[in-house]
Coordinates of N, CA and C in Angstrom, one line a residue:
M1 N 18.6 3.7 -1.6 CA 17.6 4.0 -2.7 C 16.6 5.0 -2.2
K2 N 15.9 5.7 -3.2 CA 14.9 6.7 -2.9 C 13.6 5.9 -2.6
L3 N 12.7 6.6 -1.9 CA 11.5 5.9 -1.4 C 10.2 6.5 -2.0
F4 N 9.4 5.7 -2.5 CA 8.1 6.1 -3.1 C 7.0 5.2 -2.5
A5 N 6.2 5.8 -1.6 CA 5.1 5.1 -1.0 C 3.8 5.4 -1.7
L6 N 2.9 4.4 -1.8 CA 1.7 4.6 -2.6 C 0.5 3.9 -1.8
D7 N -0.7 4.4 -2.0 CA -1.9 3.9 -1.4 C -3.0 4.2 -2.3
C8 N -3.9 3.2 -2.6 CA -5.0 3.3 -3.5 C -6.3 3.4 -2.7
E9 N -7.3 4.2 -3.2 CA -8.6 4.1 -2.7 C -9.5 3.6 -3.9
S10 N -10.5 2.8 -3.5 CA -11.3 2.1 -4.5 C -12.7 1.9 -4.0
E11 N -13.5 1.3 -4.9 CA -14.8 0.9 -4.4 C -14.6 -0.3 -3.4
L12 N -15.6 -0.7 -2.8 CA -15.5 -1.7 -1.7 C -15.3 -3.1 -2.3
I13 N -14.5 -3.9 -1.6 CA -14.3 -5.3 -2.1 C -15.6 -6.1 -1.7
E14 N -15.8 -7.1 -2.5 CA -17.0 -8.0 -2.3 C -16.5 -9.4 -2.5
K15 N -17.4 -10.4 -2.2 CA -17.1 -11.8 -2.4 C -16.8 -12.0 -3.9
G16 N -15.7 -12.6 -4.2 CA -15.4 -12.8 -5.6 C -14.8 -11.6 -6.3
C17 N -14.6 -10.5 -5.6 CA -14.1 -9.3 -6.2 C -13.1 -8.6 -5.2
L18 N -11.8 -9.1 -5.3 CA -10.8 -8.5 -4.4 C -10.0 -7.4 -5.1
A19 N -10.4 -7.1 -6.3 CA -9.8 -6.0 -7.0 C -10.9 -5.1 -7.6
P20 N -11.6 -4.3 -6.8 CA -12.6 -3.5 -7.2 C -12.1 -2.3 -8.0
R21 N -13.0 -1.5 -8.5 CA -12.7 -0.4 -9.4 C -11.9 0.7 -8.6
L22 N -10.8 1.1 -9.2 CA -9.9 2.1 -8.6 C -10.5 3.5 -8.7
V23 N -10.3 4.3 -7.7 CA -10.8 5.7 -7.6 C -9.6 6.7 -7.7
C24 N -8.6 6.5 -6.9 CA -7.4 7.4 -6.9 C -6.2 6.7 -6.3
M25 N -5.1 7.3 -6.4 CA -3.8 6.8 -5.8 C -3.1 8.0 -5.1
S26 N -2.9 7.9 -3.8 CA -2.0 8.8 -3.1 C -0.6 8.4 -3.1
W27 N 0.3 9.3 -2.9 CA 1.7 8.9 -3.0 C 2.5 9.9 -2.1
A28 N 3.7 9.4 -1.7 CA 4.6 10.2 -0.9 C 6.0 9.8 -1.2
R29 N 6.9 10.8 -1.2 CA 8.4 10.5 -1.4 C 9.2 11.0 -0.3
D30 N 10.3 10.4 0.0 CA 11.1 10.8 1.1 C 11.8 12.1 0.9
D31 N 11.8 12.6 -0.3 CA 12.5 13.9 -0.6 C 11.4 15.0 -0.9
K32 N 10.2 14.8 -0.6 CA 9.1 15.7 -0.8 C 8.4 16.0 0.5
P33 N 8.2 17.3 0.8 CA 7.6 17.6 2.2 C 6.1 17.3 2.3
K34 N 5.4 17.1 1.2 CA 4.0 16.8 1.3 C 3.6 15.6 0.3
P35 N 2.6 14.9 0.7 CA 2.1 13.8 -0.2 C 1.3 14.4 -1.4
G36 N 1.1 13.5 -2.4 CA 0.3 13.9 -3.5 C -0.9 13.0 -3.7
L37 N -1.8 13.4 -4.6 CA -3.0 12.6 -4.9 C -3.2 12.6 -6.4
A38 N -3.3 11.5 -7.0 CA -3.5 11.4 -8.5 C -4.8 10.7 -8.8
G39 N -5.6 11.3 -9.7 CA -6.8 10.8 -10.2 C -6.6 9.8 -11.3
L40 N -7.7 9.2 -11.8 CA -7.6 8.2 -12.8 C -6.9 8.6 -14.1
G41 N -7.0 9.9 -14.4 CA -6.4 10.3 -15.7 C -4.9 10.5 -15.6
S42 N -4.3 10.6 -14.4 CA -2.9 10.9 -14.3 C -2.1 9.9 -13.5
L43 N -2.7 8.9 -12.8 CA -2.0 8.1 -11.9 C -1.1 7.0 -12.7
V44 N -1.6 6.5 -13.8 CA -0.8 5.5 -14.5 C 0.5 6.0 -15.0
P45 N 0.6 7.2 -15.7 CA 1.9 7.7 -16.1 C 2.8 8.0 -14.9
L46 N 2.2 8.5 -13.8 CA 3.0 8.8 -12.6 C 3.6 7.5 -12.1
L47 N 2.8 6.5 -11.9 CA 3.2 5.3 -11.3 C 4.3 4.6 -12.2
T48 N 4.0 4.6 -13.5 CA 4.9 4.0 -14.4 C 6.3 4.6 -14.3
S49 N 6.4 5.9 -14.1 CA 7.7 6.5 -14.0 C 8.5 6.0 -12.8
Y50 N 7.9 5.6 -11.7 CA 8.6 5.0 -10.6 C 8.8 3.5 -10.7
L51 N 7.8 2.8 -11.3 CA 8.0 1.4 -11.5 C 9.2 1.1 -12.4
D52 N 9.4 2.0 -13.4 CA 10.5 1.8 -14.3 C 11.9 2.4 -13.9
D53 N 11.9 3.1 -12.7 CA 13.1 3.7 -12.2 C 13.8 2.8 -11.2
P54 N 14.9 2.2 -11.5 CA 15.6 1.3 -10.6 C 16.1 1.9 -9.3
N55 N 16.0 3.2 -9.2 CA 16.5 3.9 -8.1 C 15.5 4.1 -7.0
Y56 N 14.3 3.6 -7.2 CA 13.2 3.8 -6.2 C 12.7 2.5 -5.6
L57 N 12.6 2.5 -4.3 CA 11.8 1.4 -3.6 C 10.3 1.8 -3.6
L58 N 9.5 0.8 -3.9 CA 8.0 1.0 -3.9 C 7.4 0.4 -2.6
I59 N 6.8 1.3 -1.8 CA 6.4 0.9 -0.5 C 4.9 1.0 -0.3
G60 N 4.3 0.0 0.4 CA 2.8 0.1 0.6 C 2.5 -0.6 1.9
A61 N 1.2 -0.4 2.3 CA 0.7 -1.1 3.5 C -0.4 -2.1 3.0
N62 N 0.0 -3.4 3.0 CA -0.8 -4.4 2.3 C -0.8 -4.1 0.8
I63 N 0.4 -3.9 0.3 CA 0.5 -3.4 -1.1 C 0.0 -4.4 -2.2
P64 N -0.1 -5.7 -1.9 CA -0.8 -6.6 -3.0 C -2.1 -6.1 -3.3
Y65 N -2.9 -5.6 -2.4 CA -4.2 -5.0 -2.7 C -4.1 -3.9 -3.7
D66 N -3.2 -3.0 -3.4 CA -3.0 -1.8 -4.3 C -2.6 -2.2 -5.7
W67 N -1.7 -3.2 -5.8 CA -1.3 -3.7 -7.1 C -2.5 -4.3 -7.8
G68 N -3.3 -5.0 -7.1 CA -4.5 -5.6 -7.7 C -5.4 -4.7 -8.3
V69 N -5.8 -3.6 -7.6 CA -6.7 -2.6 -8.2 C -6.1 -1.8 -9.3
L70 N -4.8 -1.6 -9.2 CA -4.1 -0.9 -10.2 C -4.0 -1.7 -11.5
I71 N -3.7 -3.0 -11.4 CA -3.6 -3.8 -12.5 C -4.9 -4.1 -13.2
E72 N -6.0 -4.2 -12.4 CA -7.3 -4.3 -12.9 C -7.7 -3.1 -13.7
H73 N -7.2 -1.9 -13.2 CA -7.5 -0.7 -13.9 C -6.7 -0.5 -15.2
E74 N -5.4 -1.0 -15.1 CA -4.5 -0.9 -16.3 C -3.7 -2.1 -16.4
P75 N -4.2 -3.2 -17.1 CA -3.5 -4.4 -17.2 C -2.0 -4.3 -17.7
D76 N -1.7 -3.3 -18.4 CA -0.3 -3.2 -18.9 C 0.7 -3.0 -17.8
L77 N 0.2 -2.6 -16.6 CA 1.1 -2.4 -15.4 C 1.6 -3.8 -14.9
L78 N 1.0 -4.9 -15.2 CA 1.3 -6.2 -14.6 C 2.8 -6.5 -14.8
R79 N 3.3 -6.4 -16.1 CA 4.6 -6.7 -16.4 C 5.6 -5.8 -15.6
R80 N 5.3 -4.6 -15.4 CA 6.2 -3.7 -14.7 C 6.2 -4.0 -13.2
V81 N 5.0 -4.3 -12.7 CA 5.0 -4.7 -11.2 C 5.8 -5.9 -11.0
F82 N 5.7 -7.0 -11.8 CA 6.5 -8.2 -11.6 C 7.9 -7.9 -11.8
K83 N 8.3 -7.0 -12.7 CA 9.7 -6.7 -12.8 C 10.3 -6.0 -11.6
A84 N 9.5 -5.1 -11.0 CA 9.9 -4.5 -9.7 C 10.1 -5.5 -8.6
Y85 N 9.2 -6.5 -8.5 CA 9.4 -7.6 -7.5 C 10.6 -8.4 -7.8
D86 N 10.9 -8.7 -9.1 CA 12.1 -9.4 -9.5 C 13.3 -8.7 -9.1
E87 N 13.3 -7.4 -9.2 CA 14.4 -6.5 -8.9 C 14.5 -6.3 -7.4
G88 N 13.6 -6.8 -6.6 CA 13.7 -6.6 -5.1 C 13.4 -5.2 -4.7
R89 N 12.5 -4.5 -5.4 CA 12.2 -3.1 -5.1 C 10.9 -2.8 -4.5
V90 N 10.2 -3.9 -4.0 CA 8.9 -3.7 -3.3 C 9.0 -4.0 -1.9
R91 N 8.4 -3.2 -1.0 CA 8.4 -3.4 0.4 C 7.0 -3.2 0.9
D92 N 6.6 -3.9 2.0 CA 5.3 -3.9 2.6 C 5.4 -3.7 4.1
V93 N 4.9 -2.6 4.6 CA 5.1 -2.4 6.1 C 4.3 -3.4 6.9
H94 N 3.2 -3.9 6.3 CA 2.5 -5.0 7.0 C 3.4 -6.2 7.2
I95 N 3.9 -6.7 6.1 CA 4.8 -7.9 6.2 C 6.0 -7.6 7.1
R96 N 6.6 -6.5 6.9 CA 7.8 -6.1 7.7 C 7.4 -6.2 9.2
E97 N 6.2 -5.6 9.6 CA 5.8 -5.7 11.0 C 5.6 -7.1 11.5
Q98 N 5.0 -7.9 10.6 CA 4.8 -9.3 11.0 C 6.2 -10.0 11.3
L99 N 7.1 -9.7 10.4 CA 8.5 -10.3 10.6 C 9.1 -9.8 11.9
I100 N 8.9 -8.6 12.2 CA 9.4 -8.0 13.4 C 8.8 -8.7 14.6
Y101 N 7.5 -8.9 14.6 CA 6.9 -9.6 15.7 C 7.4 -11.1 15.8
I102 N 7.6 -11.7 14.7 CA 8.1 -13.1 14.7 C 9.5 -13.1 15.4
K103 N 10.3 -12.1 14.9 CA 11.6 -12.0 15.5 C 11.6 -11.8 17.0
E104 N 10.6 -11.1 17.5 CA 10.6 -10.8 18.9 C 9.8 -11.8 19.7
G105 N 9.3 -12.9 19.0 CA 8.6 -13.9 19.7 C 7.2 -13.6 20.2
V106 N 6.6 -12.6 19.6 CA 5.2 -12.2 19.9 C 4.2 -13.2 19.4
P107 N 3.3 -13.7 20.2 CA 2.3 -14.7 19.8 C 1.5 -14.2 18.6
L108 N 1.1 -15.0 17.7 CA 0.4 -14.7 16.5 C -0.9 -14.0 16.8
E109 N -1.6 -14.5 17.8 CA -3.0 -14.0 18.1 C -2.9 -12.5 18.6
I110 N -1.7 -12.1 19.1 CA -1.6 -10.8 19.5 C -1.1 -9.9 18.4
S111 N -0.1 -10.4 17.6 CA 0.5 -9.6 16.6 C -0.5 -9.3 15.5
R112 N -1.4 -10.2 15.2 CA -2.4 -10.0 14.1 C -3.2 -8.7 14.4
K113 N -3.5 -8.5 15.6 CA -4.3 -7.3 15.9 C -3.6 -6.0 15.7
Q114 N -2.3 -6.1 15.7 CA -1.5 -4.8 15.6 C -0.9 -4.6 14.2
V115 N -1.1 -5.5 13.3 CA -0.6 -5.3 12.0 C -1.6 -4.7 11.1
N116 N -1.8 -3.4 11.2 CA -2.6 -2.6 10.4 C -2.1 -1.2 10.4
L117 N -2.4 -0.4 9.4 CA -1.7 0.9 9.3 C -2.1 1.8 10.4
G118 N -3.3 1.7 10.9 CA -3.7 2.6 12.1 C -2.9 2.3 13.3
S119 N -2.7 1.0 13.7 CA -1.9 0.7 14.8 C -0.5 1.0 14.7
M120 N 0.1 0.8 13.5 CA 1.5 1.1 13.2 C 1.8 2.6 13.2
T121 N 0.8 3.3 12.7 CA 1.0 4.8 12.7 C 1.1 5.3 14.2
K122 N 0.2 4.8 15.0 CA 0.2 5.1 16.4 C 1.5 4.7 17.1
K123 N 2.0 3.5 16.8 CA 3.2 3.0 17.4 C 4.4 3.8 17.0
Y124 N 4.6 4.0 15.7 CA 5.8 4.6 15.2 C 5.8 6.1 15.1
L125 N 4.6 6.7 14.8 CA 4.5 8.1 14.5 C 3.8 8.9 15.6
G126 N 3.1 8.2 16.5 CA 2.5 8.9 17.6 C 1.2 9.6 17.4
F127 N 0.5 9.3 16.3 CA -0.8 9.9 16.1 C -1.8 8.9 15.5
D128 N -3.1 9.2 15.6 CA -4.1 8.3 15.2 C -4.6 8.7 13.8
L129 N -4.8 7.7 13.0 CA -5.5 7.8 11.7 C -7.0 7.6 11.9
D130 N -7.8 8.4 11.2 CA -9.2 8.2 11.3 C -9.7 7.0 10.4
K131 N -9.9 5.9 11.1 CA -10.3 4.7 10.4 C -11.7 4.2 10.8
G132 N -12.5 5.1 11.4 CA -13.8 4.8 11.9 C -14.8 4.6 10.8
A133 N -16.0 4.1 11.1 CA -17.0 3.8 10.2 C -17.5 5.1 9.5
D134 N -17.4 6.2 10.1 CA -17.8 7.5 9.6 C -16.8 8.2 8.8
S135 N -15.6 7.6 8.7 CA -14.5 8.2 7.9 C -14.8 8.0 6.4
W136 N -13.9 8.5 5.5 CA -14.0 8.3 4.1 C -13.6 7.0 3.6
R137 N -13.2 6.1 4.6 CA -12.6 4.8 4.2 C -13.5 4.0 3.3
Y138 N -14.8 4.0 3.5 CA -15.7 3.2 2.8 C -16.5 3.9 1.7
R139 N -16.2 5.1 1.4 CA -17.1 6.0 0.6 C -16.4 6.5 -0.7
Y140 N -15.2 6.0 -1.1 CA -14.6 6.6 -2.2 C -15.3 6.2 -3.5
G141 N -16.1 5.2 -3.5 CA -16.9 4.8 -4.7 C -17.9 6.0 -5.1
D142 N -18.3 6.7 -4.1 CA -19.2 7.9 -4.3 C -18.5 9.0 -5.1
L143 N -17.2 9.0 -5.2 CA -16.4 10.0 -5.8 C -15.9 9.6 -7.2
M144 N -16.3 8.4 -7.7 CA -15.8 7.8 -8.9 C -15.8 8.8 -10.1
H145 N -16.9 9.5 -10.2 CA -17.1 10.4 -11.3 C -17.0 11.9 -11.0
T146 N -16.3 12.2 -9.9 CA -16.2 13.5 -9.4 C -14.7 13.9 -9.6
K147 N -14.4 15.1 -10.2 CA -13.1 15.6 -10.4 C -12.4 15.8 -9.0
L148 N -11.1 15.6 -9.0 CA -10.3 15.7 -7.7 C -10.5 17.2 -7.1
A149 N -10.6 18.1 -8.0 CA -10.7 19.5 -7.6 C -12.0 19.8 -6.8
E150 N -13.0 18.9 -7.0 CA -14.3 19.1 -6.4 C -14.5 18.1 -5.2
W151 N -13.4 17.4 -4.8 CA -13.5 16.5 -3.7 C -13.6 17.3 -2.4
P152 N -14.3 16.7 -1.4 CA -14.3 17.3 0.0 C -12.9 17.3 0.5
E153 N -12.5 18.2 1.3 CA -11.2 18.3 1.9 C -10.9 17.1 2.7
E154 N -11.9 16.6 3.4 CA -11.7 15.4 4.3 C -11.4 14.2 3.4
A155 N -12.0 14.0 2.3 CA -11.6 12.9 1.4 C -10.2 13.0 0.9
V156 N -9.8 14.1 0.5 CA -8.4 14.3 0.1 C -7.4 14.0 1.2
N157 N -7.7 14.6 2.4 CA -6.8 14.4 3.6 C -6.7 12.9 4.0
Y158 N -7.9 12.2 3.9 CA -7.8 10.8 4.3 C -6.9 10.0 3.4
A159 N -7.1 10.2 2.1 CA -6.3 9.5 1.1 C -4.8 9.8 1.2
T160 N -4.5 11.0 1.3 CA -3.0 11.4 1.3 C -2.4 11.0 2.7
S161 N -3.1 11.0 3.7 CA -2.6 10.7 5.0 C -2.1 9.2 5.1
D162 N -2.8 8.3 4.3 CA -2.4 6.9 4.3 C -1.1 6.8 3.6
A163 N -0.8 7.4 2.5 CA 0.5 7.3 1.8 C 1.6 7.9 2.7
W164 N 1.3 9.0 3.2 CA 2.3 9.8 4.1 C 2.6 8.9 5.3
S165 N 1.6 8.3 5.9 CA 1.9 7.5 7.1 C 2.6 6.2 6.8
T166 N 2.3 5.6 5.6 CA 3.0 4.4 5.2 C 4.5 4.7 5.0
L167 N 4.8 5.9 4.4 CA 6.2 6.2 4.3 C 6.9 6.5 5.6
G168 N 6.2 7.2 6.5 CA 6.7 7.4 7.9 C 7.0 6.1 8.7
V169 N 6.0 5.2 8.6 CA 6.1 3.9 9.3 C 7.3 3.2 8.8
Y170 N 7.5 3.1 7.5 CA 8.6 2.4 6.9 C 10.0 3.0 7.4
Q171 N 10.0 4.3 7.4 CA 11.3 4.9 7.8 C 11.6 4.6 9.3
K172 N 10.5 4.6 10.1 CA 10.7 4.3 11.5 C 11.0 2.9 11.8
Q173 N 10.5 2.0 11.0 CA 10.8 0.6 11.1 C 12.3 0.4 10.8
I174 N 12.8 1.0 9.8 CA 14.2 0.9 9.5 C 15.1 1.5 10.6
E175 N 14.6 2.7 11.2 CA 15.4 3.3 12.2 C 15.4 2.5 13.5
R176 N 14.4 1.7 13.8 CA 14.3 1.0 15.0 C 14.8 -0.5 14.8
Y177 N 14.6 -1.1 13.6 CA 14.9 -2.5 13.5 C 15.8 -2.9 12.3
G178 N 16.1 -1.9 11.5 CA 16.8 -2.2 10.2 C 18.1 -3.0 10.4
I179 N 18.3 -4.0 9.6 CA 19.6 -4.7 9.6 C 19.8 -5.1 8.1
D180 N 21.0 -5.4 7.8 CA 21.4 -5.8 6.4 C 20.8 -4.8 5.4
G181 N 21.3 -3.6 5.5 CA 20.7 -2.5 4.6 C 19.4 -2.1 5.1
D182 N 18.3 -2.4 4.4 CA 17.0 -2.0 4.9 C 16.1 -3.2 5.2
L183 N 16.7 -4.4 5.3 CA 15.9 -5.6 5.5 C 15.9 -5.9 7.0
V184 N 14.7 -6.3 7.5 CA 14.7 -6.8 8.9 C 14.8 -8.3 9.0
S185 N 14.7 -8.9 7.8 CA 14.8 -10.4 7.8 C 15.5 -10.8 6.4
P186 N 16.3 -11.8 6.4 CA 17.0 -12.2 5.2 C 16.0 -12.6 4.1
D187 N 14.8 -13.1 4.4 CA 13.9 -13.5 3.4 C 12.7 -12.6 3.2
E188 N 12.9 -11.3 3.7 CA 11.8 -10.3 3.5 C 11.4 -10.2 2.1
K189 N 12.3 -10.1 1.2 CA 11.9 -9.9 -0.2 C 11.1 -11.1 -0.7
D190 N 11.4 -12.3 -0.3 CA 10.7 -13.5 -0.7 C 9.3 -13.5 -0.1
Q191 N 9.2 -13.1 1.2 CA 7.9 -13.0 1.8 C 7.0 -12.0 1.1
V192 N 7.5 -10.9 0.7 CA 6.8 -9.9 0.0 C 6.3 -10.4 -1.4
R193 N 7.2 -11.1 -2.1 CA 6.8 -11.7 -3.3 C 5.7 -12.8 -3.1
A194 N 5.8 -13.6 -2.1 CA 4.8 -14.6 -1.8 C 3.5 -14.1 -1.5
A195 N 3.4 -13.0 -0.8 CA 2.2 -12.3 -0.4 C 1.4 -11.8 -1.7
F196 N 2.2 -11.3 -2.6 CA 1.6 -10.8 -3.9 C 1.0 -12.0 -4.7
A197 N 1.8 -13.1 -4.8 CA 1.3 -14.3 -5.5 C 0.0 -14.8 -4.8
M198 N 0.0 -14.9 -3.5 CA -1.2 -15.4 -2.8 C -2.4 -14.5 -3.0
H199 N -2.2 -13.2 -3.1 CA -3.3 -12.2 -3.3 C -3.8 -12.4 -4.7
L200 N -2.9 -12.6 -5.7 CA -3.4 -12.8 -7.1 C -4.2 -14.0 -7.2
M201 N -3.9 -15.1 -6.5 CA -4.7 -16.3 -6.6 C -6.1 -16.1 -6.0
G202 N -6.1 -15.2 -4.9 CA -7.4 -14.9 -4.3 C -8.2 -14.0 -5.1
A203 N -7.6 -13.1 -5.8 CA -8.3 -12.1 -6.6 C -8.8 -12.7 -7.9
W204 N -8.0 -13.5 -8.6 CA -8.4 -14.0 -9.9 C -8.3 -15.5 -10.0
G205 N -8.5 -16.2 -8.8 CA -8.5 -17.6 -8.8 C -9.8 -18.2 -9.2
V206 N -10.0 -19.5 -9.0 CA -11.2 -20.2 -9.4 C -12.3 -19.9 -8.4
R207 N -13.4 -19.5 -8.9 CA -14.6 -19.2 -8.1 C -15.3 -20.5 -7.8
T208 N -15.8 -20.7 -6.6 CA -16.5 -21.9 -6.3 C -17.9 -21.7 -5.8
D209 N -18.7 -22.7 -5.8 CA -20.1 -22.6 -5.3 C -20.0 -22.7 -3.7
E210 N -20.4 -21.6 -3.1 CA -20.2 -21.5 -1.6 C -20.9 -22.6 -0.9
A211 N -22.1 -23.0 -1.3 CA -22.8 -24.0 -0.6 C -22.1 -25.4 -0.8

């Protein structure tokens, strides 16, 4: 199948808000030499075309978060996202990496520190992503009302590098560990579905009095 990796930038999460307002979506395809970036006005039609195409796998790094902010932005996407899960077309490089560590017998306290896009990009692709406090990671809310054409180059590069790295990590995971087609574990699809369900319960579940 063809590969479509996606990554969303949003305002910051807060207590009781795990699906903050969406700012943009970066994407990458295995048959395109460069990643792309879509703003609020164009990302829903773009994403819908891939959600509805049974020939594409949809890949993310902690992709339940991306689905959450996308669905909060456009609730009509919910049915399409569930359909893609039902068809087994969603992959998550985070979950895949966790399954790889389980398979190799790596202790949980060690593997947890390595299951993030920065560490996996270094491991599989050999370069560092800028995830520091001074990067654009925490500042996309400042660009909510700014046209993409007016964004700083660093903000564009940060967003697109995440989708591009996610695609590269996925391909290297397959190259190094892939079995049974593209799956590293017989229940990988079930684990990916379960992670999405758990995230939805956290994002829109019952709020409680903390005290």
